[in-house]
PDB file of C-alpha atoms in Angstrom:
ATOM      1  CA  MET A   1       5.015  15.495   3.942  1.00 73.00           C
ATOM      2  CA  LYS A   2       4.765  11.711   3.543  1.00 81.00           C
ATOM      3  CA  ILE A   3       8.214  11.131   4.966  1.00 88.00           C
ATOM      4  CA  PHE A   4       7.398  13.521   7.833  1.00 89.00           C
ATOM      5  CA  TYR A   5       4.507  11.237   8.819  1.00 92.00           C
ATOM      6  CA  PHE A   6       6.887   8.270   8.826  1.00 94.00           C
ATOM      7  CA  LEU A   7       9.624  10.057  10.794  1.00 94.00           C
ATOM      8  CA  MET A   8       7.127  11.201  13.429  1.00 95.00           C
ATOM      9  CA  ALA A   9       5.743   7.665  13.780  1.00 95.00           C
ATOM     10  CA  LEU A  10       9.285   6.288  14.066  1.00 96.00           C
ATOM     11  CA  MET A  11      10.187   8.814  16.779  1.00 97.00           C
ATOM     12  CA  VAL A  12       7.062   7.941  18.769  1.00 97.00           C
ATOM     13  CA  PHE A  13       7.761   4.202  18.387  1.00 97.00           C
ATOM     14  CA  LEU A  14      11.318   4.631  19.711  1.00 96.00           C
ATOM     15  CA  ALA A  15      10.202   7.022  22.452  1.00 97.00           C
ATOM     16  CA  ILE A  16       7.697   4.462  23.757  1.00 96.00           C
ATOM     17  CA  HIS A  17      10.532   1.984  24.301  1.00 95.00           C
ATOM     18  CA  GLY A  18      12.612   4.655  26.003  1.00 96.00           C
ATOM     19  CA  LEU A  19       9.771   5.518  28.381  1.00 95.00           C
ATOM     20  CA  LEU A  20       9.329   1.830  29.205  1.00 95.00           C
ATOM     21  CA  ALA A  21      13.041   1.488  30.016  1.00 94.00           C
ATOM     22  CA  ALA A  22      12.763   4.518  32.295  1.00 94.00           C
ATOM     23  CA  GLY A  23       9.663   3.121  34.022  1.00 92.00           C
ATOM     24  CA  VAL A  24       7.539   6.136  33.127  1.00 93.00           C
ATOM     25  CA  GLU A  25       3.803   5.796  33.684  1.00 90.00           C
ATOM     26  CA  PRO A  26       1.358   5.150  32.159  1.00 89.00           C
ATOM     27  CA  VAL A  27       3.622   3.576  29.515  1.00 93.00           C
ATOM     28  CA  ALA A  28       5.135   1.064  31.948  1.00 92.00           C
ATOM     29  CA  THR A  29       1.719  -0.308  32.913  1.00 90.00           C
ATOM     30  CA  TYR A  30      -0.055  -0.008  29.574  1.00 91.00           C
ATOM     31  CA  PHE A  31       2.988  -0.671  27.410  1.00 94.00           C
ATOM     32  CA  PHE A  32       1.159  -3.099  25.132  1.00 94.00           C
ATOM     33  CA  VAL A  33      -1.340  -0.489  23.980  1.00 94.00           C
ATOM     34  CA  PHE A  34       1.279   2.200  23.495  1.00 96.00           C
ATOM     35  CA  VAL A  35       3.750   0.047  21.571  1.00 96.00           C
ATOM     36  CA  TRP A  36       1.174  -1.744  19.442  1.00 96.00           C
ATOM     37  CA  TRP A  37      -0.565   1.431  18.274  1.00 97.00           C
ATOM     38  CA  SER A  38       2.783   3.085  17.608  1.00 97.00           C
ATOM     39  CA  TYR A  39       3.689   0.020  15.526  1.00 98.00           C
ATOM     40  CA  ILE A  40       0.439   0.305  13.542  1.00 98.00           C
ATOM     41  CA  PHE A  41       1.099   3.955  12.704  1.00 97.00           C
ATOM     42  CA  LEU A  42       4.744   3.173  11.931  1.00 97.00           C
ATOM     43  CA  ILE A  43       3.803   0.569   9.321  1.00 97.00           C
ATOM     44  CA  ASP A  44       0.983   2.710   7.959  1.00 97.00           C
ATOM     45  CA  SER A  45       3.242   5.748   7.624  1.00 96.00           C
ATOM     46  CA  PHE A  46       5.935   3.683   5.930  1.00 97.00           C
ATOM     47  CA  MET A  47       3.438   2.351   3.386  1.00 96.00           C
ATOM     48  CA  PHE A  48       2.082   5.852   2.773  1.00 95.00           C
ATOM     49  CA  TRP A  49       5.606   7.187   2.281  1.00 95.00           C
ATOM     50  CA  ARG A  50       6.736   4.436  -0.057  1.00 94.00           C
ATOM     51  CA  THR A  51       3.563   3.782  -2.064  1.00 94.00           C
ATOM     52  CA  GLY A  52       1.410   6.877  -1.654  1.00 92.00           C
ATOM     53  CA  THR A  53      -1.381   4.852  -0.086  1.00 94.00           C
ATOM     54  CA  SER A  54      -2.023   3.039   3.172  1.00 95.00           C
ATOM     55  CA  LEU A  55      -4.796   1.352   5.071  1.00 95.00           C
ATOM     56  CA  ILE A  56      -5.651   4.459   7.103  1.00 95.00           C
ATOM     57  CA  SER A  57      -5.427   6.820   4.134  1.00 93.00           C
ATOM     58  CA  ARG A  58      -7.826   4.654   2.152  1.00 94.00           C
ATOM     59  CA  LEU A  59     -10.340   4.039   4.924  1.00 93.00           C
ATOM     60  CA  LYS A  60     -10.185   7.574   6.345  1.00 91.00           C
ATOM     61  CA  ALA A  61     -12.954   7.994   8.946  1.00 90.00           C
ATOM     62  CA  LYS A  62     -14.076   4.408   8.380  1.00 92.00           C
ATOM     63  CA  PHE A  63     -10.841   3.294  10.022  1.00 94.00           C
ATOM     64  CA  LEU A  64     -12.775   3.804  13.264  1.00 93.00           C
ATOM     65  CA  LEU A  65     -15.176   1.129  12.062  1.00 92.00           C
ATOM     66  CA  LEU A  66     -12.215  -1.212  11.658  1.00 95.00           C
ATOM     67  CA  VAL A  67     -11.154  -0.449  15.240  1.00 96.00           C
ATOM     68  CA  LEU A  68     -14.685  -0.999  16.546  1.00 94.00           C
ATOM     69  CA  GLY A  69     -15.037  -4.218  14.545  1.00 94.00           C
ATOM     70  CA  SER A  70     -11.721  -5.393  15.926  1.00 96.00           C
ATOM     71  CA  ALA A  71     -12.832  -4.787  19.503  1.00 95.00           C
ATOM     72  CA  CYS A  72     -16.103  -6.645  18.935  1.00 94.00           C
ATOM     73  CA  PHE A  73     -14.310  -9.527  17.230  1.00 96.00           C
ATOM     74  CA  TRP A  74     -11.877 -10.009  20.113  1.00 95.00           C
ATOM     75  CA  ILE A  75     -14.647  -9.685  22.721  1.00 94.00           C
ATOM     76  CA  PHE A  76     -16.157 -12.772  21.057  1.00 94.00           C
ATOM     77  CA  PHE A  77     -13.000 -14.691  22.010  1.00 95.00           C
ATOM     78  CA  GLU A  78     -13.058 -13.204  25.502  1.00 94.00           C
ATOM     79  CA  ILE A  79     -16.570 -14.609  25.909  1.00 95.00           C
ATOM     80  CA  LEU A  80     -15.394 -18.039  24.745  1.00 95.00           C
ATOM     81  CA  ASN A  81     -12.497 -17.799  27.177  1.00 95.00           C
ATOM     82  CA  LEU A  82     -14.938 -17.593  30.080  1.00 94.00           C
ATOM     83  CA  ARG A  83     -15.437 -21.295  29.390  1.00 94.00           C
ATOM     84  CA  ILE A  84     -12.099 -22.505  28.042  1.00 93.00           C
ATOM     85  CA  ALA A  85     -10.047 -20.384  30.496  1.00 91.00           C
ATOM     86  CA  ASN A  86      -6.839 -20.351  28.421  1.00 90.00           C
ATOM     87  CA  TRP A  87      -5.700 -16.880  29.470  1.00 89.00           C
ATOM     88  CA  TYR A  88      -6.263 -14.404  32.253  1.00 87.00           C
ATOM     89  CA  TYR A  89      -5.119 -10.874  33.032  1.00 85.00           C
ATOM     90  CA  SER A  90      -2.707  -9.975  35.787  1.00 79.00           C
ATOM     91  CA  GLY A  91      -1.779  -6.583  37.184  1.00 69.00           C
ATOM     92  CA  LEU A  92      -5.410  -5.490  37.289  1.00 66.00           C
ATOM     93  CA  SER A  93      -6.380  -3.018  39.977  1.00 64.00           C
ATOM     94  CA  SER A  94      -9.901  -2.163  41.059  1.00 58.00           C
ATOM     95  CA  PHE A  95     -12.441  -1.356  38.367  1.00 59.00           C
ATOM     96  CA  GLN A  96     -11.495   1.919  36.717  1.00 66.00           C
ATOM     97  CA  LEU A  97     -12.434   3.873  33.619  1.00 68.00           C
ATOM     98  CA  SER A  98      -8.801   3.531  32.500  1.00 70.00           C
ATOM     99  CA  LEU A  99      -9.225  -0.252  32.305  1.00 72.00           C
ATOM    100  CA  ILE A 100     -12.197   0.132  29.973  1.00 80.00           C
ATOM    101  CA  ILE A 101     -10.193   2.493  27.760  1.00 82.00           C
ATOM    102  CA  PHE A 102      -7.230   0.124  27.876  1.00 83.00           C
ATOM    103  CA  GLY A 103      -9.423  -2.815  26.868  1.00 83.00           C
ATOM    104  CA  LEU A 104     -11.018  -0.985  23.957  1.00 90.00           C
ATOM    105  CA  LEU A 105      -7.658   0.246  22.674  1.00 92.00           C
ATOM    106  CA  ALA A 106      -6.030  -3.158  23.084  1.00 93.00           C
ATOM    107  CA  PHE A 107      -8.869  -5.094  21.470  1.00 95.00           C
ATOM    108  CA  GLY A 108      -9.337  -2.430  18.798  1.00 96.00           C
ATOM    109  CA  SER A 109      -5.723  -2.768  17.679  1.00 96.00           C
ATOM    110  CA  VAL A 110      -5.950  -6.443  16.704  1.00 96.00           C
ATOM    111  CA  LEU A 111      -7.360  -6.177  13.185  1.00 97.00           C
ATOM    112  CA  PRO A 112      -5.442  -3.002  12.237  1.00 97.00           C
ATOM    113  CA  GLY A 113      -2.185  -4.653  13.301  1.00 97.00           C
ATOM    114  CA  ILE A 114      -2.887  -7.809  11.307  1.00 97.00           C
ATOM    115  CA  LEU A 115      -3.966  -5.951   8.163  1.00 97.00           C
ATOM    116  CA  GLU A 116      -1.099  -3.453   8.274  1.00 97.00           C
ATOM    117  CA  THR A 117       1.465  -6.237   8.677  1.00 97.00           C
ATOM    118  CA  HIS A 118      -0.112  -8.261   5.874  1.00 95.00           C
ATOM    119  CA  GLU A 119       0.010  -5.245   3.573  1.00 95.00           C
ATOM    120  CA  PHE A 120       3.664  -4.625   4.461  1.00 95.00           C
ATOM    121  CA  LEU A 121       4.601  -8.243   3.662  1.00 93.00           C
ATOM    122  CA  ARG A 122       2.914  -7.908   0.311  1.00 91.00           C
ATOM    123  CA  PHE A 123       4.830  -4.693  -0.377  1.00 92.00           C
ATOM    124  CA  ILE A 124       8.239  -6.253   0.290  1.00 87.00           C
ATOM    125  CA  GLY A 125       7.417  -9.128  -2.068  1.00 82.00           C
ATOM    126  CA  LEU A 126       7.233 -12.036   0.334  1.00 69.00           C
ATOM    127  CA  GLY A 127       6.469 -14.465  -2.484  1.00 61.00           C
ATOM    128  CA  LYS A 128       9.544 -13.429  -4.445  1.00 62.00           C
ATOM    129  CA  TRP A 129      11.759 -13.873  -1.393  1.00 60.00           C
ATOM    130  CA  LEU A 130      10.408 -17.368  -0.794  1.00 60.00           C
ATOM    131  CA  GLU A 131      10.965 -18.258  -4.441  1.00 57.00           C
ATOM    132  CA  PHE A 132      14.536 -16.999  -4.096  1.00 54.00           C
ATOM    133  CA  LEU A 133      14.967 -19.334  -1.115  1.00 54.00           C
ATOM    134  CA  GLY A 134      13.753 -22.259  -3.190  1.00 54.00           C
ATOM    135  CA  TRP A 135      10.005 -22.387  -2.536  1.00 57.00           C
ATOM    136  CA  ASP A 136       8.327 -23.488  -5.759  1.00 58.00           C
ATOM    137  CA  TRP A 137       4.936 -21.777  -5.690  1.00 55.00           C
ATOM    138  CA  GLU A 138       3.667 -23.702  -8.663  1.00 54.00           C
ATOM    139  CA  LYS A 139       4.180 -27.024  -6.911  1.00 59.00           C
ATOM    140  CA  SER A 140       3.063 -25.873  -3.469  1.00 59.00           C
ATOM    141  CA  ARG A 141      -0.318 -24.697  -4.716  1.00 60.00           C
ATOM    142  CA  ARG A 142      -1.393 -28.017  -6.212  1.00 61.00           C
ATOM    143  CA  PHE A 143      -2.504 -29.600  -2.960  1.00 58.00           C
ATOM    144  CA  PRO A 144      -4.494 -26.602  -1.650  1.00 60.00           C
ATOM    145  CA  ALA A 145      -6.235 -26.171  -5.017  1.00 60.00           C
ATOM    146  CA  TRP A 146      -9.007 -28.561  -4.022  1.00 65.00           C
ATOM    147  CA  LYS A 147     -12.339 -27.842  -5.665  1.00 69.00           C
ATOM    148  CA  TRP A 148     -14.324 -28.590  -2.511  1.00 71.00           C
ATOM    149  CA  TRP A 149     -12.789 -25.865  -0.337  1.00 70.00           C
ATOM    150  CA  GLY A 150     -15.736 -23.934   1.089  1.00 69.00           C
ATOM    151  CA  ARG A 151     -18.371 -25.974  -0.710  1.00 75.00           C
ATOM    152  CA  PRO A 152     -21.118 -26.670   0.019  1.00 78.00           C
ATOM    153  CA  GLN A 153     -21.144 -23.486   2.045  1.00 82.00           C
ATOM    154  CA  TYR A 154     -23.548 -24.520   4.777  1.00 86.00           C
ATOM    155  CA  LEU A 155     -21.608 -27.707   5.456  1.00 90.00           C
ATOM    156  CA  TRP A 156     -18.432 -25.743   6.154  1.00 91.00           C
ATOM    157  CA  MET A 157     -20.341 -23.290   8.319  1.00 93.00           C
ATOM    158  CA  ALA A 158     -21.733 -26.234  10.267  1.00 94.00           C
ATOM    159  CA  ILE A 159     -18.201 -27.559  10.732  1.00 94.00           C
ATOM    160  CA  GLY A 160     -17.161 -24.216  12.212  1.00 95.00           C
ATOM    161  CA  LEU A 161     -20.112 -24.161  14.607  1.00 96.00           C
ATOM    162  CA  GLY A 162     -19.333 -27.752  15.555  1.00 97.00           C
ATOM    163  CA  MET A 163     -15.752 -26.780  16.368  1.00 96.00           C
ATOM    164  CA  ILE A 164     -16.956 -24.068  18.741  1.00 97.00           C
ATOM    165  CA  ALA A 165     -19.407 -26.500  20.344  1.00 97.00           C
ATOM    166  CA  LEU A 166     -16.647 -29.054  20.960  1.00 97.00           C
ATOM    167  CA  ALA A 167     -14.401 -26.378  22.453  1.00 96.00           C
ATOM    168  CA  LEU A 168     -17.142 -25.297  24.850  1.00 96.00           C
ATOM    169  CA  LEU A 169     -18.254 -28.821  25.799  1.00 96.00           C
ATOM    170  CA  TRP A 170     -14.782 -30.289  26.297  1.00 95.00           C
ATOM    171  CA  PRO A 171     -12.412 -27.315  26.575  1.00 94.00           C
ATOM    172  CA  ARG A 172      -9.515 -29.341  27.987  1.00 91.00           C
ATOM    173  CA  TYR A 173      -9.167 -31.292  24.733  1.00 92.00           C
ATOM    174  CA  PHE A 174     -10.696 -29.040  22.071  1.00 94.00           C
ATOM    175  CA  PHE A 175      -9.797 -25.526  23.262  1.00 93.00           C
ATOM    176  CA  TRP A 176      -7.624 -25.061  20.155  1.00 92.00           C
ATOM    177  CA  MET A 177     -10.635 -25.311  17.850  1.00 94.00           C
ATOM    178  CA  ILE A 178     -11.738 -21.748  18.568  1.00 94.00           C
ATOM    179  CA  TRP A 179      -8.672 -20.625  16.582  1.00 93.00           C
ATOM    180  CA  GLY A 180      -9.985 -21.467  13.159  1.00 92.00           C
ATOM    181  CA  ALA A 181     -13.702 -22.048  13.627  1.00 95.00           C
ATOM    182  CA  ALA A 182     -14.604 -18.529  12.494  1.00 94.00           C
ATOM    183  CA  ILE A 183     -12.899 -19.124   9.128  1.00 95.00           C
ATOM    184  CA  PHE A 184     -15.299 -21.953   8.321  1.00 94.00           C
ATOM    185  CA  ILE A 185     -18.292 -19.925   9.492  1.00 95.00           C
ATOM    186  CA  ILE A 186     -17.504 -16.550   7.924  1.00 95.00           C
ATOM    187  CA  ASP A 187     -15.496 -17.217   4.762  1.00 94.00           C
ATOM    188  CA  PRO A 188     -18.283 -19.055   2.855  1.00 92.00           C
ATOM    189  CA  GLN A 189     -20.493 -16.042   3.529  1.00 92.00           C
ATOM    190  CA  VAL A 190     -17.762 -13.706   2.282  1.00 93.00           C
ATOM    191  CA  GLU A 191     -17.623 -15.644  -0.972  1.00 90.00           C
ATOM    192  CA  LYS A 192     -21.412 -15.552  -1.280  1.00 89.00           C
ATOM    193  CA  ASP A 193     -21.337 -11.774  -0.769  1.00 87.00           C
ATOM    194  CA  GLY A 194     -18.667 -11.307  -3.438  1.00 86.00           C
ATOM    195  CA  GLY A 195     -15.785 -10.477  -1.086  1.00 86.00           C
ATOM    196  CA  ASN A 196     -12.188 -11.704  -1.081  1.00 88.00           C
ATOM    197  CA  SER A 197     -12.770 -15.249   0.087  1.00 91.00           C
ATOM    198  CA  ILE A 198      -9.788 -17.345   1.179  1.00 91.00           C
ATOM    199  CA  PHE A 199     -11.563 -20.575   0.225  1.00 88.00           C
ATOM    200  CA  SER A 200     -12.328 -19.167  -3.214  1.00 87.00           C
ATOM    201  CA  GLU A 201      -8.717 -18.101  -3.817  1.00 86.00           C
ATOM    202  CA  VAL A 202      -7.262 -21.392  -2.616  1.00 84.00           C
ATOM    203  CA  ARG A 203      -9.705 -23.316  -4.775  1.00 83.00           C
ATOM    204  CA  LYS A 204      -8.347 -21.435  -7.795  1.00 81.00           C
ATOM    205  CA  GLY A 205      -4.759 -22.153  -6.806  1.00 77.00           C
ATOM    206  CA  LYS A 206      -4.146 -18.585  -5.609  1.00 80.00           C
ATOM    207  CA  ILE A 207      -2.336 -19.297  -2.376  1.00 82.00           C
ATOM    208  CA  ARG A 208      -0.123 -16.284  -1.764  1.00 83.00           C
ATOM    209  CA  THR A 209      -2.662 -14.396   0.344  1.00 89.00           C
ATOM    210  CA  PHE A 210      -3.197 -17.493   2.470  1.00 89.00           C
ATOM    211  CA  TYR A 211       0.516 -18.101   3.042  1.00 87.00           C
ATOM    212  CA  ARG A 212       1.141 -14.419   3.636  1.00 90.00           C
ATOM    213  CA  LEU A 213      -1.564 -14.356   6.290  1.00 94.00           C
ATOM    214  CA  LEU A 214      -0.034 -17.361   8.050  1.00 93.00           C
ATOM    215  CA  LEU A 215       3.295 -15.537   8.287  1.00 92.00           C
ATOM    216  CA  THR A 216       1.500 -12.333   9.273  1.00 95.00           C
ATOM    217  CA  GLY A 217      -0.059 -14.096  12.235  1.00 95.00           C
ATOM    218  CA  LEU A 218       3.257 -15.526  13.354  1.00 94.00           C
ATOM    219  CA  ILE A 219       4.994 -12.138  13.159  1.00 94.00           C
ATOM    220  CA  CYS A 220       2.164 -10.363  14.973  1.00 95.00           C
ATOM    221  CA  GLY A 221       2.062 -13.120  17.571  1.00 94.00           C
ATOM    222  CA  VAL A 222       5.729 -12.609  18.425  1.00 94.00           C
ATOM    223  CA  LEU A 223       5.247  -8.831  18.545  1.00 94.00           C
ATOM    224  CA  TRP A 224       2.097  -9.148  20.661  1.00 94.00           C
ATOM    225  CA  GLU A 225       3.741 -11.444  23.142  1.00 93.00           C
ATOM    226  CA  GLY A 226       6.866  -9.294  23.279  1.00 92.00           C
ATOM    227  CA  GLY A 227       4.820  -6.184  24.034  1.00 91.00           C
ATOM    228  CA  ASN A 228       2.741  -8.076  26.574  1.00 91.00           C
ATOM    229  CA  TYR A 229       5.776  -9.557  28.349  1.00 91.00           C
ATOM    230  CA  TRP A 230       7.207  -6.172  29.325  1.00 91.00           C
ATOM    231  CA  ALA A 231       3.889  -4.569  30.291  1.00 90.00           C
ATOM    232  CA  GLY A 232       2.755  -4.114  33.882  1.00 87.00           C
ATOM    233  CA  LEU A 233      -0.815  -5.006  32.925  1.00 85.00           C
ATOM    234  CA  LYS A 234      -0.588  -8.229  30.933  1.00 86.00           C
ATOM    235  CA  TRP A 235      -2.205 -11.547  30.140  1.00 87.00           C
ATOM    236  CA  THR A 236      -0.804 -14.960  31.056  1.00 86.00           C
ATOM    237  CA  TYR A 237      -1.752 -18.398  29.781  1.00 86.00           C
ATOM    238  CA  SER A 238      -3.082 -21.582  31.283  1.00 82.00           C
ATOM    239  CA  VAL A 239      -3.069 -24.020  28.372  1.00 78.00           C
ATOM    240  CA  PRO A 240      -3.477 -27.788  28.897  1.00 76.00           C
ATOM    241  CA  PHE A 241      -0.699 -30.147  27.762  1.00 69.00           C
ATOM    242  CA  VAL A 242       1.541 -27.562  26.044  1.00 65.00           C
ATOM    243  CA  GLY A 243       2.181 -24.974  28.749  1.00 59.00           C
ATOM    244  CA  GLU A 244       5.708 -25.923  29.816  1.00 68.00           C
ATOM    245  CA  TRP A 245       7.880 -24.506  27.018  1.00 75.00           C
ATOM    246  CA  LYS A 246       7.297 -20.807  26.460  1.00 77.00           C
ATOM    247  CA  ILE A 247       8.492 -17.866  24.419  1.00 79.00           C
ATOM    248  CA  PHE A 248       7.557 -14.811  26.473  1.00 80.00           C
ATOM    249  CA  GLU A 249       4.232 -15.809  28.100  1.00 78.00           C
ATOM    250  CA  MET A 250       2.996 -17.983  25.223  1.00 83.00           C
ATOM    251  CA  PRO A 251       3.612 -21.758  25.018  1.00 83.00           C
ATOM    252  CA  VAL A 252       5.681 -22.497  21.904  1.00 82.00           C
ATOM    253  CA  LEU A 253       2.968 -24.475  20.102  1.00 82.00           C
ATOM    254  CA  GLY A 254       0.526 -21.665  20.778  1.00 82.00           C
ATOM    255  CA  TYR A 255       2.231 -19.535  18.141  1.00 88.00           C
ATOM    256  CA  LEU A 256       0.674 -21.774  15.498  1.00 88.00           C
ATOM    257  CA  GLY A 257      -2.678 -20.423  16.619  1.00 90.00           C
ATOM    258  CA  PHE A 258      -1.613 -16.884  15.748  1.00 94.00           C
ATOM    259  CA  SER A 259      -1.144 -17.900  12.110  1.00 94.00           C
ATOM    260  CA  VAL A 260      -4.668 -19.274  11.876  1.00 95.00           C
ATOM    261  CA  PHE A 261      -6.011 -16.304  13.797  1.00 96.00           C
ATOM    262  CA  ALA A 262      -4.626 -13.927  11.166  1.00 96.00           C
ATOM    263  CA  VAL A 263      -6.727 -15.716   8.538  1.00 96.00           C
ATOM    264  CA  GLU A 264      -9.759 -15.354  10.807  1.00 96.00           C
ATOM    265  CA  CYS A 265      -9.135 -11.618  11.158  1.00 96.00           C
ATOM    266  CA  TYR A 266      -8.820 -11.206   7.394  1.00 96.00           C
ATOM    267  CA  VAL A 267     -12.067 -13.013   6.557  1.00 95.00           C
ATOM    268  CA  PHE A 268     -13.929 -11.210   9.343  1.00 96.00           C
ATOM    269  CA  TRP A 269     -12.887  -7.821   7.985  1.00 94.00           C
ATOM    270  CA  GLU A 270     -13.857  -8.913   4.469  1.00 94.00           C
ATOM    271  CA  TRP A 271     -17.273  -9.840   5.842  1.00 94.00           C
ATOM    272  CA  VAL A 272     -17.598  -6.422   7.512  1.00 92.00           C
ATOM    273  CA  ARG A 273     -16.489  -4.695   4.298  1.00 89.00           C
ATOM    274  CA  CYS A 274     -19.055  -6.569   2.242  1.00 87.00           C
ATOM    275  CA  HIS A 275     -21.942  -5.763   4.548  1.00 80.00           C
ATOM    276  CA  GLY A 276     -20.811  -2.231   5.241  1.00 73.00           C
ATOM    277  CA  LYS A 277     -20.050  -1.561   1.567  1.00 69.00           C
ATOM    278  CA  ILE A 278     -16.625  -0.261   2.591  1.00 73.00           C
ATOM    279  CA  LYS A 279     -14.121   0.455  -0.121  1.00 69.00           C
ATOM    280  CA  GLY A 280     -10.404   0.943   0.228  1.00 59.00           C
ATOM    281  CA  GLY A 281      -9.589  -2.110   2.321  1.00 58.00           C
ATOM    282  CA  VAL A 282      -6.507  -4.291   2.202  1.00 63.00           C
ATOM    283  CA  THR A 283      -4.572  -4.133  -1.061  1.00 57.00           C
TER     284      THR A 283
END
């Protein structure tokens, strides 16, 4: 039964690409939503098949809370974008109910995609592969293991709020600060609430989750931009200074922001889990 779940998810994932190639609607227009959700279920089904557990199987009905939290989290960035104007949507028609559904599904897929990918990288033993390639974890963790990470808590939260203020006041020069500000604001609270705090782990020299999240963001960023590039309804970027060289629609340097964003997503979900008393989160 577990492998049946995986095979079905794989067939749907491949079928979505076939429908795009054939120009079949609504896949051709809303390709991003179709391919990204099929990817989420593909990874989840693989994890369930290989380990007997997965993000969806652990959260059960509360997975909907993850989707809702994801949509709310990304809407926060959409609100900031009204000022910084770094991306806009093309291919939009007149206001329709389908656009609302598209937006909720697209925004709601952000956190599930990040967490599923992070869990998959942990399963395949990312740390062991990097050690095989010559990355000495013992040496690389000495610099991050700084006792002041996240302390005092209110100072770091103030830094995060200051970053958002700078981005809103002078967006041309500080637009990039929105990709990271939430970590400083939320993570100290996660630690205070007893959740899995990134600052707390790094302070103890436990850096694998942090590094894994950075790679998670980069992988998801490439997949996001690839799915967006082929979609009829898509977003495009208007980024000062770094907009010339692109991979898909994203300026090359912009992919660094995806890595930081993955950390933001992780700490936000930890904050939601702590306050919602949700068990069965990311392994």
